[in-house]
Amino acid sequence: MEKHITYYIKQGPYDKFSIDPITGEIFATQQLDYEEASQHILIVGTEENDSGNMGSTTTVVINVIDENDIPPIFSIVPRPIRLDDTTHVGFVLTQLHAVDSDGTSPGNKVKYELIGRGKAYRYFEIHSDSGVLTVKDDLRKEMDSEYQLDIRAYDLGEPSLEQVATVKVYVDHVATVPPDMGVGFADTDYTVEVSENSPAGKEIKELIVVNKPNELIPITCEIRNGNQEKLFEVITTKNRNCLLSLVRPNLDFERLKKYEIQVHLLTLPGLISKKRSYTNVKVNILDENDNKPEFLVPSHQKVARGKKLYGAISENAQIGTSIAQIQAQDADSGHFGEIRFELDSDNSVSTSYFKIDAKSGIITNILTTETVSPSVLPFRLNVQARDTLTVSGGNPQSSYIPLIINVVSSIHRIVLVMEGITPDKAKVKELEIIEIIQDISHLIIGIEKITPHHFFHPNGTADTNYGVTDVWFYAIDPVTDQILDRESPKVAEGILSPEGSKTISYFVSSKISVRVREIRQPILKPPLQPAPVGPLQAEQQWATFPAALVALAGLIFIVGIMAVSIVCYKWSRYTAYKNQVQRFTVSRRYEPFYVESSRSPSLKQYETQILQMRVNADGDNNSDLHVDLNLNRNHMYNNDSGTPTPNGPESDMNYTNVGSTRASRTPILRTFQHHATSPDQVDPSMPNPIYERSDDDEDGIVSISSETNDNVHFQQPREFVTGSRHNRRSLL
């Protein structure tokens, strides 16, 4: 039978070591420190032999090897040091001391090193073994009044351990000069101009320094303000002036037009002039034509393949119709940002139909498109946007973009009918409507017009509802750039199909807060109504009654206007005729003369008759004689004159009343009036103008051959017309 031995530590530092009871291996349970104990003794025994006799235990001695595990530690904290700039070289400032607690060398050997910040290592030094800190160079060479010295104490162990202590040194500059004689800039303000395309290293301005001290006293410059982008730097030249230059070529006139930089002059405080210790440099950036024009593509046309612009024109559009407005922007400002547009095309036919305004970019047609060949469609043009020349006379910057113009006809138009929105409000939502239809149909959508809703009543009359809006649009294939008719599969399935129409209606209604009534083709003519069968209902019978009343009122109005016109025309003719007719005169009535036959048996008897006739009194042979058809009027006398009729109770007539003012205007009537008096007033020697005619008488009145009145002759035949109120009578 095999025997087992069990080991255990019988005496020693149980907390630092342990033993495996079976194998007897000893382990350290914690880190050992040479500086704390360099050796450890353990007495190991077994459980099988615990008699205490010789051989029952054994002694294990553990020696600890020293390692460099403790860094040097400064024994005192160094205090700030103040001295004058005239302190001589080698002056001892202080001595630093550090202790390393490692037990053996070289882990406990300490060395010193100056690792200062900035310029400290140039003017101070420390002895590596003793730690003595001294002045290394003339402090008057720098204007700095404060130095921060970092002293490193390190040991020589592997690996080397260290510790750093900081010593602050303040330097008092004691040199002084008069205020007006101090070191400073020649001017306190400068203005320079720099092109925005200037390269890195471009020298911008050399700032002159006056009253410079001797070369032992340093002069430096630095930028305090205005250099946030770190584009500029300032250095000291060989002439001990300050040179401002560009370090990065990132100037951009469009982003920032000027920089205001403040440069400070640094030297000994006692030598510098406070008034001229800084200067302001205003750097103006000059614009250059370094940017090309960029076309502004509407967001709803970005679904096209490639960067393109689209336009459309109606097939019956008149010459001069505005089709589209091209817009572009140039990042350059001023005259460099002025853009002019031009049209170009590989096909001369396309350019012959359109023109573009060079300034506004508005494209109009110069020919109608009614007879354009389908093989030319769509019109493919190139629009050039070009800016002006550069300052140096270089070429202008230009950009190009394709322009596709389709011709819209009745087979392409689709109408979206929306309720609860007016056309002006729908115009504001135009882009949203386009984007919704495009996202669903995957086609390029263009809106031709937005109008109030036009519809037809059942009786065929057209009407307009301004509370409902019709959006007329068309679709373009983004692959072929061709406008699609309503029967094309892409339009029929994506827009006009029940599913597509329902989807478009849902999204338009939800996003714009309207109700989409339908999506359909335009209705340009009233639908044909079937012939009514059976008796018409009362509502149908009276449907056209208001229209009939309006038509009847219009007919009555037209007839009334015609009647009034005819009456006015007749009245004007009557008035004109009335003004032409003059009053008539009545000749003297001769009493019958009786002759006794016994006295003159052979004397012939004559009868004198008076024929009442109208004769033009003024001898105008061209006047017409009119018949008076008024049966109630007495044609013997002028009723207006108040003369009694021949059949009245009085046999004698007062002829003096016959000669009215109007009738007495002519010479013949005045003669009649003269002889139309009483018989006793007749002068026998005066010839009777009725029967006797002198050679001076006017032609065309009456011609009598003899006193016997054998014959009655008229100079020319006349038409006898009576019927005027102002008839005239002539004696034969």
XYZ file of C-alpha atoms in Angstrom:
732
model
C 0.000 0.000 0.000
C 1.398 3.391 -1.086
C 2.029 5.930 1.703
C 1.126 9.709 1.463
C 3.070 12.632 3.032
C 1.309 15.870 3.980
C 3.405 19.076 4.166
C 2.721 22.221 6.118
C 4.559 25.370 7.279
C 5.326 24.860 10.865
C 7.049 28.229 11.491
C 7.557 31.436 9.442
C 5.531 34.278 7.755
C 2.331 32.379 7.044
C 0.753 35.517 5.477
C 3.375 35.813 2.748
C 3.891 32.160 1.795
C 1.928 28.931 1.362
C 2.923 25.268 0.683
C 1.206 22.607 -1.364
C 0.421 19.774 1.170
C 0.958 17.011 -1.380
C 3.810 18.245 -3.608
C 5.540 20.457 -1.041
C 5.812 23.474 -3.455
C 6.083 26.870 -1.699
C 4.281 29.960 -3.128
C 4.327 33.675 -2.241
C 0.848 34.867 -1.420
C 1.686 38.606 -1.717
C 4.281 40.893 -3.255
C 7.588 40.873 -1.491
C 9.511 44.074 -0.789
C 13.279 44.048 -0.551
C 13.275 47.311 1.333
C 10.972 45.781 3.967
C 12.716 42.390 4.367
C 15.518 41.052 2.223
C 15.264 37.426 3.607
C 12.502 35.089 4.896
C 12.968 31.755 6.862
C 10.338 28.990 6.815
C 10.305 25.721 8.910
C 8.358 23.028 7.056
C 7.097 19.817 8.699
C 4.817 16.843 7.948
C 1.691 15.604 9.578
C 2.876 11.987 9.544
C 5.950 12.838 11.642
C 5.145 15.435 14.222
C 7.503 14.094 16.918
C 9.883 17.029 16.945
C 12.914 14.773 16.601
C 15.749 15.522 14.241
C 14.639 14.970 10.711
C 10.996 15.662 11.355
C 11.316 19.328 10.047
C 13.364 21.227 7.515
C 14.388 24.933 7.200
C 13.776 26.936 3.977
C 15.613 30.312 3.536
C 14.084 32.713 0.949
C 16.279 35.638 -0.188
C 14.439 38.604 -1.820
C 16.118 40.181 -4.849
C 15.962 44.003 -4.967
C 14.254 45.646 -7.973
C 13.866 49.316 -9.058
C 10.315 49.777 -7.926
C 10.482 53.124 -6.096
C 10.787 56.431 -8.026
C 12.825 59.376 -6.743
C 10.963 61.797 -4.493
C 11.836 65.506 -4.080
C 12.527 66.211 -0.489
C 11.310 69.832 -0.647
C 8.850 71.660 -2.882
C 10.681 74.386 -4.880
C 9.401 77.923 -4.371
C 9.011 80.645 -7.132
C 12.172 82.623 -7.908
C 12.336 86.316 -8.877
C 15.400 88.019 -10.393
C 16.379 90.917 -12.630
C 17.111 90.586 -16.316
C 20.611 91.822 -15.584
C 21.455 88.711 -13.538
C 24.761 87.338 -14.767
C 25.236 84.008 -16.402
C 26.000 81.187 -13.887
C 23.972 82.689 -11.101
C 22.653 79.909 -8.808
C 18.920 80.072 -8.467
C 18.354 77.033 -6.189
C 19.347 73.424 -5.557
C 16.865 70.621 -5.855
C 17.187 67.308 -3.971
C 15.433 64.031 -4.606
C 15.735 60.679 -2.740
C 15.264 57.157 -4.159
C 14.362 54.523 -1.511
C 15.407 51.499 -3.513
C 17.779 49.280 -1.519
C 20.504 48.698 -4.067
C 22.305 50.651 -6.724
C 21.783 51.766 -9.425
C 18.073 51.781 -8.575
C 18.677 54.291 -5.845
C 21.022 56.555 -7.864
C 19.241 59.896 -8.794
C 20.001 62.220 -11.729
C 18.446 65.664 -12.657
C 17.336 67.084 -16.027
C 15.680 70.362 -17.214
C 12.769 69.632 -19.504
C 11.306 73.181 -19.284
C 8.542 74.643 -21.442
C 9.031 77.050 -24.316
C 12.276 78.981 -24.136
C 13.237 78.004 -20.560
C 15.931 75.543 -21.589
C 17.670 78.350 -23.524
C 18.234 80.562 -20.478
C 18.487 78.100 -17.532
C 20.281 74.844 -16.733
C 20.585 72.296 -13.865
C 23.521 70.157 -12.759
C 22.668 66.506 -13.347
C 24.237 65.156 -10.194
C 23.878 67.942 -7.651
C 20.588 69.452 -8.825
C 21.924 73.023 -8.770
C 19.824 75.373 -11.018
C 21.726 78.272 -12.638
C 21.293 81.052 -15.305
C 22.535 79.904 -18.703
C 22.201 83.016 -20.938
C 21.506 86.761 -20.887
C 17.904 87.283 -19.877
C 17.742 90.614 -21.678
C 17.491 88.806 -24.989
C 13.867 87.961 -24.352
C 10.878 90.034 -23.395
C 9.317 87.271 -21.388
C 8.924 88.056 -17.734
C 7.900 84.563 -16.620
C 9.461 81.163 -17.200
C 8.246 77.792 -16.050
C 11.011 75.246 -15.514
C 10.161 71.550 -15.347
C 12.876 69.574 -13.473
C 12.931 65.783 -13.910
C 14.589 63.568 -11.211
C 15.171 59.990 -12.403
C 17.053 56.918 -11.172
C 19.337 54.585 -13.074
C 17.433 51.390 -12.489
C 15.755 49.199 -15.078
C 13.254 50.418 -15.898
C 14.102 53.961 -14.891
C 11.624 55.714 -12.655
C 11.218 59.499 -12.433
C 9.398 62.404 -10.854
C 8.935 66.011 -12.141
C 8.937 69.221 -10.124
C 8.082 72.708 -11.480
C 10.038 75.851 -10.706
C 8.592 79.274 -11.699
C 11.078 82.061 -12.452
C 9.971 85.688 -12.718
C 12.278 88.112 -14.552
C 12.082 91.840 -13.951
C 13.114 93.936 -16.951
C 14.656 97.128 -15.629
C 15.450 98.962 -18.917
C 13.349 102.141 -19.532
C 13.007 104.635 -22.401
C 10.951 107.836 -22.956
C 7.339 107.151 -24.070
C 7.777 108.784 -27.485
C 11.008 106.988 -28.153
C 9.819 103.483 -27.457
C 9.854 100.588 -29.874
C 6.638 100.366 -31.880
C 4.961 100.118 -35.272
C 5.291 102.954 -37.750
C 1.493 103.086 -38.176
C -1.362 101.816 -36.090
C -3.708 100.974 -39.019
C -3.113 99.302 -42.368
C -5.484 98.305 -45.206
C -4.467 95.755 -47.820
C -6.258 93.866 -50.615
C -5.718 90.200 -51.369
C -7.244 88.094 -54.131
C -9.328 85.177 -52.954
C -7.244 82.866 -55.166
C -3.950 83.770 -53.469
C -1.689 80.749 -52.790
C -0.181 79.718 -49.478
C 2.894 81.741 -48.546
C 1.527 84.915 -50.102
C 3.157 87.922 -48.408
C 0.378 90.325 -47.465
C 2.032 93.224 -45.655
C 5.378 94.047 -44.001
C 4.769 96.042 -40.833
C 7.604 98.499 -40.215
C 9.034 98.734 -36.654
C 10.589 102.032 -35.571
C 13.021 102.857 -32.735
C 14.494 99.391 -32.781
C 16.896 98.534 -29.913
C 20.285 96.929 -30.412
C 20.435 93.432 -31.768
C 20.919 91.935 -28.328
C 17.373 92.919 -27.416
C 14.937 90.650 -29.213
C 11.863 91.827 -31.155
C 9.031 89.456 -32.000
C 5.487 89.788 -33.358
C 2.336 87.814 -32.780
C -1.314 87.862 -33.905
C -3.681 88.447 -31.020
C -7.095 88.828 -32.743
C -8.784 88.114 -36.098
C -7.054 84.854 -36.959
C -9.631 82.373 -35.763
C -9.335 80.274 -38.938
C -5.524 80.176 -38.656
C -5.145 81.492 -42.208
C -2.450 84.073 -41.403
C 0.865 84.183 -39.605
C 3.341 86.917 -38.706
C 7.105 86.491 -38.528
C 10.101 88.739 -37.793
C 12.187 89.589 -40.825
C 15.937 90.083 -41.028
C 15.313 93.813 -40.779
C 13.492 93.139 -37.507
C 10.115 94.103 -38.993
C 6.900 92.080 -38.806
C 5.759 90.288 -41.992
C 2.104 89.225 -42.307
C 1.578 86.351 -44.748
C -1.000 83.750 -45.787
C -0.386 80.197 -44.597
C -3.468 78.441 -46.050
C -5.114 79.173 -49.459
C -8.647 79.129 -48.143
C -9.770 82.700 -48.775
C -13.277 82.972 -50.205
C -14.882 86.306 -51.017
C -18.376 84.815 -50.983
C -17.862 83.417 -47.481
C -16.010 86.317 -45.840
C -15.148 89.586 -47.548
C -12.631 90.973 -45.065
C -10.484 90.128 -42.052
C -9.415 92.487 -39.263
C -6.166 91.281 -37.724
C -4.448 92.769 -34.682
C -0.650 92.300 -34.503
C 1.260 92.939 -31.279
C 4.950 93.845 -30.969
C 6.908 92.088 -28.225
C 10.196 93.277 -26.735
C 11.467 94.339 -23.357
C 8.612 96.011 -21.459
C 10.756 98.981 -20.610
C 11.632 99.612 -24.268
C 8.272 99.330 -25.943
C 5.858 102.196 -26.644
C 2.422 101.377 -25.332
C 0.676 103.503 -27.969
C 2.435 101.765 -30.851
C 2.824 98.311 -29.400
C 0.064 96.961 -31.679
C -1.373 97.693 -35.116
C -4.638 96.766 -36.893
C -4.427 95.280 -40.379
C -7.660 95.234 -42.424
C -7.383 92.614 -45.154
C -9.999 93.078 -47.915
C -10.594 90.017 -50.077
C -10.894 90.686 -53.814
C -13.530 88.724 -55.668
C -12.516 86.514 -58.566
C -14.648 84.689 -61.100
C -13.804 81.301 -59.675
C -17.265 79.714 -59.529
C -19.358 78.266 -62.332
C -23.086 78.978 -62.559
C -25.217 76.204 -61.105
C -28.673 75.415 -62.445
C -31.542 75.187 -59.988
C -33.427 71.993 -60.726
C -36.956 71.828 -59.266
C -37.214 69.157 -56.619
C -40.075 67.414 -58.414
C -37.890 66.946 -61.527
C -34.987 65.285 -59.709
C -36.529 61.853 -60.330
C -35.256 62.083 -63.904
C -32.282 60.040 -64.937
C -29.470 62.551 -64.948
C -29.638 66.251 -64.332
C -32.301 67.579 -66.711
C -34.973 70.226 -66.964
C -38.455 69.626 -68.349
C -41.025 71.908 -69.922
C -44.265 71.544 -71.850
C -46.311 73.571 -74.309
C -49.899 73.143 -75.435
C -50.374 72.061 -79.028
C -52.548 75.113 -79.765
C -50.400 77.634 -77.870
C -49.996 81.003 -79.495
C -46.634 82.475 -80.452
C -44.939 84.069 -77.453
C -46.333 81.621 -74.878
C -44.128 81.288 -71.807
C -43.022 77.659 -71.397
C -40.515 77.624 -68.538
C -38.113 79.858 -66.669
C -34.555 78.616 -66.302
C -32.898 79.617 -63.055
C -29.241 79.448 -62.089
C -27.069 80.879 -59.356
C -23.430 81.877 -59.242
C -21.495 81.866 -55.987
C -19.505 84.834 -57.253
C -20.889 88.233 -56.362
C -21.151 91.525 -58.187
C -20.773 91.516 -61.940
C -19.081 88.104 -61.738
C -22.396 86.683 -60.573
C -24.425 88.076 -63.480
C -25.691 85.176 -65.582
C -26.815 85.143 -69.211
C -28.656 82.271 -70.859
C -28.414 80.832 -74.360
C -30.129 77.976 -76.208
C -28.286 75.370 -78.207
C -29.212 72.085 -79.821
C -27.794 69.440 -82.113
C -31.055 69.655 -84.045
C -31.612 73.009 -85.735
C -35.350 72.314 -85.901
C -35.627 72.448 -82.130
C -33.893 75.805 -81.854
C -36.093 77.246 -84.604
C -39.195 76.856 -82.424
C -37.996 78.503 -79.226
C -35.998 81.396 -77.840
C -34.785 82.314 -74.359
C -34.489 85.689 -72.727
C -30.812 86.146 -71.951
C -31.416 87.803 -68.576
C -34.633 86.348 -67.152
C -34.236 82.831 -68.583
C -37.871 82.728 -69.751
C -38.338 80.393 -72.711
C -41.066 81.250 -75.259
C -42.068 79.780 -78.603
C -41.508 81.681 -81.842
C -43.498 79.189 -83.936
C -46.690 77.272 -83.302
C -46.420 73.551 -82.734
C -49.633 72.492 -84.457
C -47.836 71.169 -87.537
C -44.662 69.885 -85.916
C -43.617 66.403 -86.995
C -43.895 63.715 -84.277
C -40.389 62.547 -85.207
C -38.973 65.795 -83.790
C -40.707 65.379 -80.418
C -39.781 65.842 -77.735
C -37.703 68.946 -78.404
C -34.213 68.427 -77.004
C -32.300 71.609 -76.222
C -29.218 72.563 -74.265
C -29.309 75.615 -72.019
C -26.046 77.423 -71.389
C -25.602 79.619 -68.317
C -22.590 81.886 -68.688
C -21.196 84.535 -66.355
C -19.065 87.559 -67.217
C -15.352 87.798 -67.917
C -12.786 87.783 -65.141
C -10.809 90.835 -64.066
C -7.725 89.499 -65.783
C -9.659 89.049 -69.018
C -9.917 85.254 -68.845
C -12.690 83.138 -70.201
C -16.058 83.286 -68.467
C -17.362 80.368 -66.458
C -20.269 78.448 -68.027
C -22.469 75.439 -67.371
C -24.857 73.380 -69.512
C -28.018 71.426 -68.793
C -30.376 69.497 -71.116
C -33.903 70.851 -71.558
C -36.721 68.569 -72.719
C -39.892 70.222 -74.082
C -42.966 68.075 -74.812
C -46.133 69.106 -76.643
C -49.296 68.551 -74.595
C -52.494 67.599 -76.424
C -55.914 66.392 -75.353
C -54.817 62.746 -75.199
C -52.219 63.547 -72.527
C -54.267 65.584 -70.054
C -55.537 64.157 -66.773
C -57.742 66.003 -64.256
C -57.551 65.665 -60.473
C -60.784 66.991 -58.923
C -60.446 68.191 -55.306
C -63.235 69.407 -53.037
C -62.872 71.846 -50.153
C -60.087 73.940 -51.664
C -60.047 76.937 -53.982
C -57.668 77.234 -56.964
C -55.510 79.906 -55.307
C -54.948 77.717 -52.238
C -54.331 74.681 -54.420
C -51.625 76.646 -56.235
C -49.709 76.896 -52.954
C -49.867 73.093 -52.588
C -48.757 72.472 -56.177
C -45.364 70.954 -55.332
C -46.844 68.663 -52.700
C -49.394 67.348 -55.188
C -46.673 66.729 -57.779
C -44.441 64.869 -55.322
C -47.296 62.630 -54.140
C -48.272 61.590 -57.665
C -44.615 61.095 -58.643
C -43.849 58.893 -55.634
C -46.800 56.647 -56.448
C -46.552 56.530 -60.248
C -42.736 56.801 -60.571
C -43.284 59.208 -63.464
C -42.345 62.848 -63.962
C -45.488 64.902 -63.339
C -46.129 68.378 -64.676
C -49.123 70.546 -63.809
C -50.467 72.449 -66.801
C -53.050 74.585 -64.998
C -55.214 74.811 -61.873
C -58.770 76.053 -62.489
C -62.191 76.141 -60.834
C -64.233 73.015 -61.445
C -66.083 73.093 -64.778
C -68.965 70.687 -65.264
C -72.158 70.154 -67.288
C -75.693 69.901 -65.957
C -77.919 67.032 -67.102
C -79.570 69.372 -69.603
C -76.170 70.107 -71.215
C -75.566 73.605 -69.820
C -72.030 74.377 -68.614
C -71.392 75.655 -65.106
C -68.460 76.453 -62.766
C -68.025 75.606 -59.079
C -65.413 77.839 -57.465
C -65.350 75.760 -54.281
C -63.995 72.756 -56.183
C -60.645 72.745 -57.990
C -59.500 70.978 -61.164
C -55.781 70.204 -61.369
C -54.797 69.509 -64.987
C -51.594 67.466 -65.201
C -49.626 65.205 -67.517
C -47.018 62.462 -67.096
C -43.560 62.025 -68.668
C -41.553 58.815 -68.864
C -38.248 59.480 -67.004
C -36.460 56.944 -69.208
C -37.473 58.142 -72.687
C -38.424 61.731 -71.745
C -41.585 61.238 -73.824
C -44.949 62.558 -72.685
C -47.385 59.701 -72.111
C -50.986 59.557 -73.238
C -53.725 58.288 -70.982
C -53.883 54.927 -72.737
C -50.216 54.093 -72.112
C -49.712 51.227 -69.649
C -47.656 53.291 -67.195
C -50.370 55.934 -66.872
C -53.273 53.512 -66.982
C -51.805 51.311 -64.250
C -50.032 53.874 -62.090
C -52.582 56.724 -62.140
C -55.936 55.896 -63.755
C -56.339 52.336 -62.516
C -58.696 51.900 -59.533
C -55.814 50.970 -57.264
C -53.541 53.791 -58.406
C -56.338 56.358 -58.318
C -57.372 55.228 -54.850
C -53.794 55.448 -53.532
C -53.237 58.916 -54.980
C -56.571 60.128 -53.623
C -55.757 58.821 -50.145
C -52.344 60.480 -49.847
C -53.450 63.772 -51.427
C -56.464 63.914 -49.115
C -54.463 63.120 -45.982
C -51.492 65.421 -46.635
C -53.365 68.427 -48.016
C -56.557 68.036 -45.956
C -58.921 67.967 -48.934
C -61.289 65.458 -50.454
C -60.324 64.058 -53.827
C -63.490 63.436 -55.785
C -61.995 61.662 -58.789
C -59.117 61.356 -61.232
C -60.385 61.320 -64.803
C -59.864 62.541 -68.311
C -61.091 66.054 -69.192
C -64.769 66.479 -70.176
C -64.856 69.100 -72.918
C -68.405 68.467 -74.249
C -71.675 67.692 -72.449
C -72.526 63.991 -72.485
C -75.280 62.909 -74.835
C -78.547 62.318 -72.992
C -80.837 59.426 -74.047
C -84.218 60.333 -75.469
C -86.875 60.439 -72.739
C -89.328 57.550 -72.687
C -92.865 58.121 -71.406
C -94.289 61.312 -69.929
C -91.800 63.849 -68.582
C -91.833 64.508 -64.920
C -92.825 67.915 -63.629
C -89.271 68.744 -62.728
C -88.046 67.970 -66.247
C -90.904 69.910 -67.798
C -90.033 73.078 -65.927
C -86.262 72.665 -66.099
C -85.954 74.894 -69.177
C -88.660 77.395 -68.163
C -86.225 80.029 -66.737
C -84.146 79.858 -69.888
C -87.254 80.274 -72.043
C -88.283 83.368 -70.057
C -84.875 84.878 -70.537
C -84.996 84.190 -74.277
C -88.487 85.700 -74.560
C -87.430 88.824 -72.675
C -84.485 89.181 -75.007
C -86.709 88.845 -78.071
C -89.127 91.475 -76.733
C -86.265 93.820 -76.044
C -84.896 93.434 -79.576
C -88.345 93.974 -81.187
C -88.900 97.046 -78.994
C -85.587 98.523 -80.076
C -86.523 97.946 -83.735
C -89.961 99.556 -83.285
C -88.518 102.615 -81.589
C -85.961 102.916 -84.384
C -88.684 102.784 -87.062
C -90.851 105.404 -85.277
C -87.869 107.700 -84.923
C -87.028 107.239 -88.583
C -90.616 108.038 -89.701
C -90.804 111.043 -87.404
C -87.552 112.414 -88.746
C -88.850 112.093 -92.311
C -92.136 113.724 -91.370
C -90.329 116.601 -89.633
C -88.095 117.117 -92.639
C -91.067 117.136 -95.011
C -92.981 119.534 -92.772
C -90.099 121.963 -92.824
C -90.013 121.881 -96.632
C -93.708 122.560 -97.241
C -94.785 126.243 -97.162
C -98.157 127.790 -96.617
C -100.458 128.134 -99.642
C -102.160 131.329 -100.931
C -105.784 131.731 -101.987
C -106.493 133.788 -105.049
C -109.210 136.451 -105.189
C -112.701 135.257 -105.927
C -114.387 137.001 -108.745
C -118.131 137.624 -108.559
C -120.217 136.561 -111.565
C -120.653 139.268 -114.175
C -123.962 139.408 -115.997
C -124.452 141.068 -119.404
C -127.799 141.714 -120.818
C -128.300 139.954 -124.047
C -130.500 142.671 -125.416
C -127.681 145.068 -125.308
C -125.086 142.790 -126.681
C -126.773 139.946 -128.395
C -123.576 138.850 -130.127
C -121.375 138.908 -126.990
C -120.111 135.554 -125.930
C -120.617 134.460 -122.394
C -117.709 132.994 -120.385
C -117.514 131.232 -117.117
C -114.562 131.618 -114.887
C -113.684 128.683 -112.676
C -111.166 128.447 -109.924
C -109.140 125.257 -109.649
C -107.740 124.718 -106.207
C -104.197 123.324 -106.851
C -100.916 123.168 -105.041
C -98.105 124.920 -106.864
C -94.597 125.552 -105.605
C -94.594 129.204 -104.707
C -90.851 129.778 -105.025
C -90.575 128.375 -108.501
C -88.605 125.251 -107.555
C -89.464 122.855 -110.367
C -87.724 119.958 -108.593
C -90.147 119.840 -105.626
C -92.692 117.023 -105.553
C -96.423 117.577 -105.195
C -97.964 115.351 -102.570
C -101.548 114.322 -102.184
C -103.176 115.069 -98.860
C -105.194 112.054 -97.882
C -106.727 113.683 -94.831
C -110.498 113.779 -95.529
C -111.264 116.010 -92.574
C -109.088 118.816 -93.786
C -110.481 121.698 -95.831
C -108.293 122.099 -98.872
C -109.748 125.469 -99.801
C -108.070 127.499 -97.123
C -105.313 127.256 -94.655
C -106.937 126.291 -91.406
C -104.084 127.780 -89.509
C -104.809 131.277 -90.815
C -108.343 131.446 -89.432
C -109.883 132.328 -92.906
C -113.575 131.350 -93.341
C -114.457 128.639 -95.863
C -116.295 129.429 -99.133
C -119.365 127.562 -97.997
C -119.640 129.497 -94.760
C -122.281 132.053 -93.889
C -120.240 134.945 -95.158
C -119.800 135.416 -98.859
C -116.907 137.804 -98.642
C -113.582 136.481 -97.450
C -110.937 138.360 -95.650
C -107.909 137.752 -97.810
C -105.653 139.768 -95.693
C -105.365 136.879 -93.257
C -104.237 134.581 -95.948
C -100.870 136.250 -96.308
C -99.142 134.753 -93.340
C -95.651 135.536 -92.418
C -94.402 132.333 -93.933
C -96.393 132.746 -97.136
C -95.160 136.286 -97.626
C -91.591 135.258 -97.852
C -91.661 134.663 -101.611
C -92.200 137.347 -104.250
C -95.091 135.538 -105.967
C -97.052 135.129 -102.758
C -96.548 138.763 -101.915
C -98.045 139.603 -105.335
C -101.008 137.347 -104.601
C -101.515 139.084 -101.321
C -101.413 142.435 -103.028
C -104.245 141.537 -105.434
C -106.259 139.563 -102.924
C -107.964 142.688 -101.596
C -111.402 144.203 -102.138
C -112.530 144.974 -105.726
C -112.484 148.701 -105.267
C -108.859 148.637 -104.362
C -107.834 147.028 -107.629
C -105.780 149.247 -109.856
C -106.951 148.755 -113.451
C -103.617 149.834 -114.799
C -101.703 147.133 -112.904
C -101.475 143.854 -114.766
C -102.822 140.793 -113.141
C -100.035 138.292 -112.639
C -102.505 135.508 -113.031
C -103.530 136.511 -116.486
C -100.778 138.659 -117.689
C -97.153 137.640 -117.627
C -94.255 139.920 -118.216
C -90.938 138.925 -119.602
C -89.355 139.351 -116.166
C -91.490 136.719 -114.577
C -89.770 133.542 -113.563
C -90.250 130.459 -115.622
C -92.346 127.574 -114.474
C -95.296 129.463 -112.876
C -98.300 129.977 -115.153
C -98.589 130.964 -118.844
C -101.835 132.736 -120.012
C -102.290 133.322 -123.733
C -104.906 136.160 -123.626
C -107.267 138.145 -121.448
C -110.214 136.212 -122.761
C -108.983 133.233 -120.874
C -109.572 131.093 -123.973
C -106.898 128.687 -123.109
C -105.141 127.612 -119.965
C -101.595 126.342 -120.468
C -98.988 124.884 -118.103
C -95.391 125.224 -118.927
C -94.746 121.501 -118.094
C -96.898 118.656 -116.823
C -97.234 118.298 -113.077
C -98.399 115.702 -110.656
C -101.190 116.972 -108.457
C -100.772 115.763 -104.965
C -102.712 117.034 -102.013
C -102.566 115.893 -98.425
C -100.424 118.445 -96.695
C -101.653 120.746 -94.085
C -99.920 123.691 -95.770
C -101.437 123.328 -99.251
C -100.999 126.069 -101.765
C -103.513 126.952 -104.483
C -102.931 128.372 -107.910
C -105.428 130.137 -110.169
C -105.820 129.026 -113.753
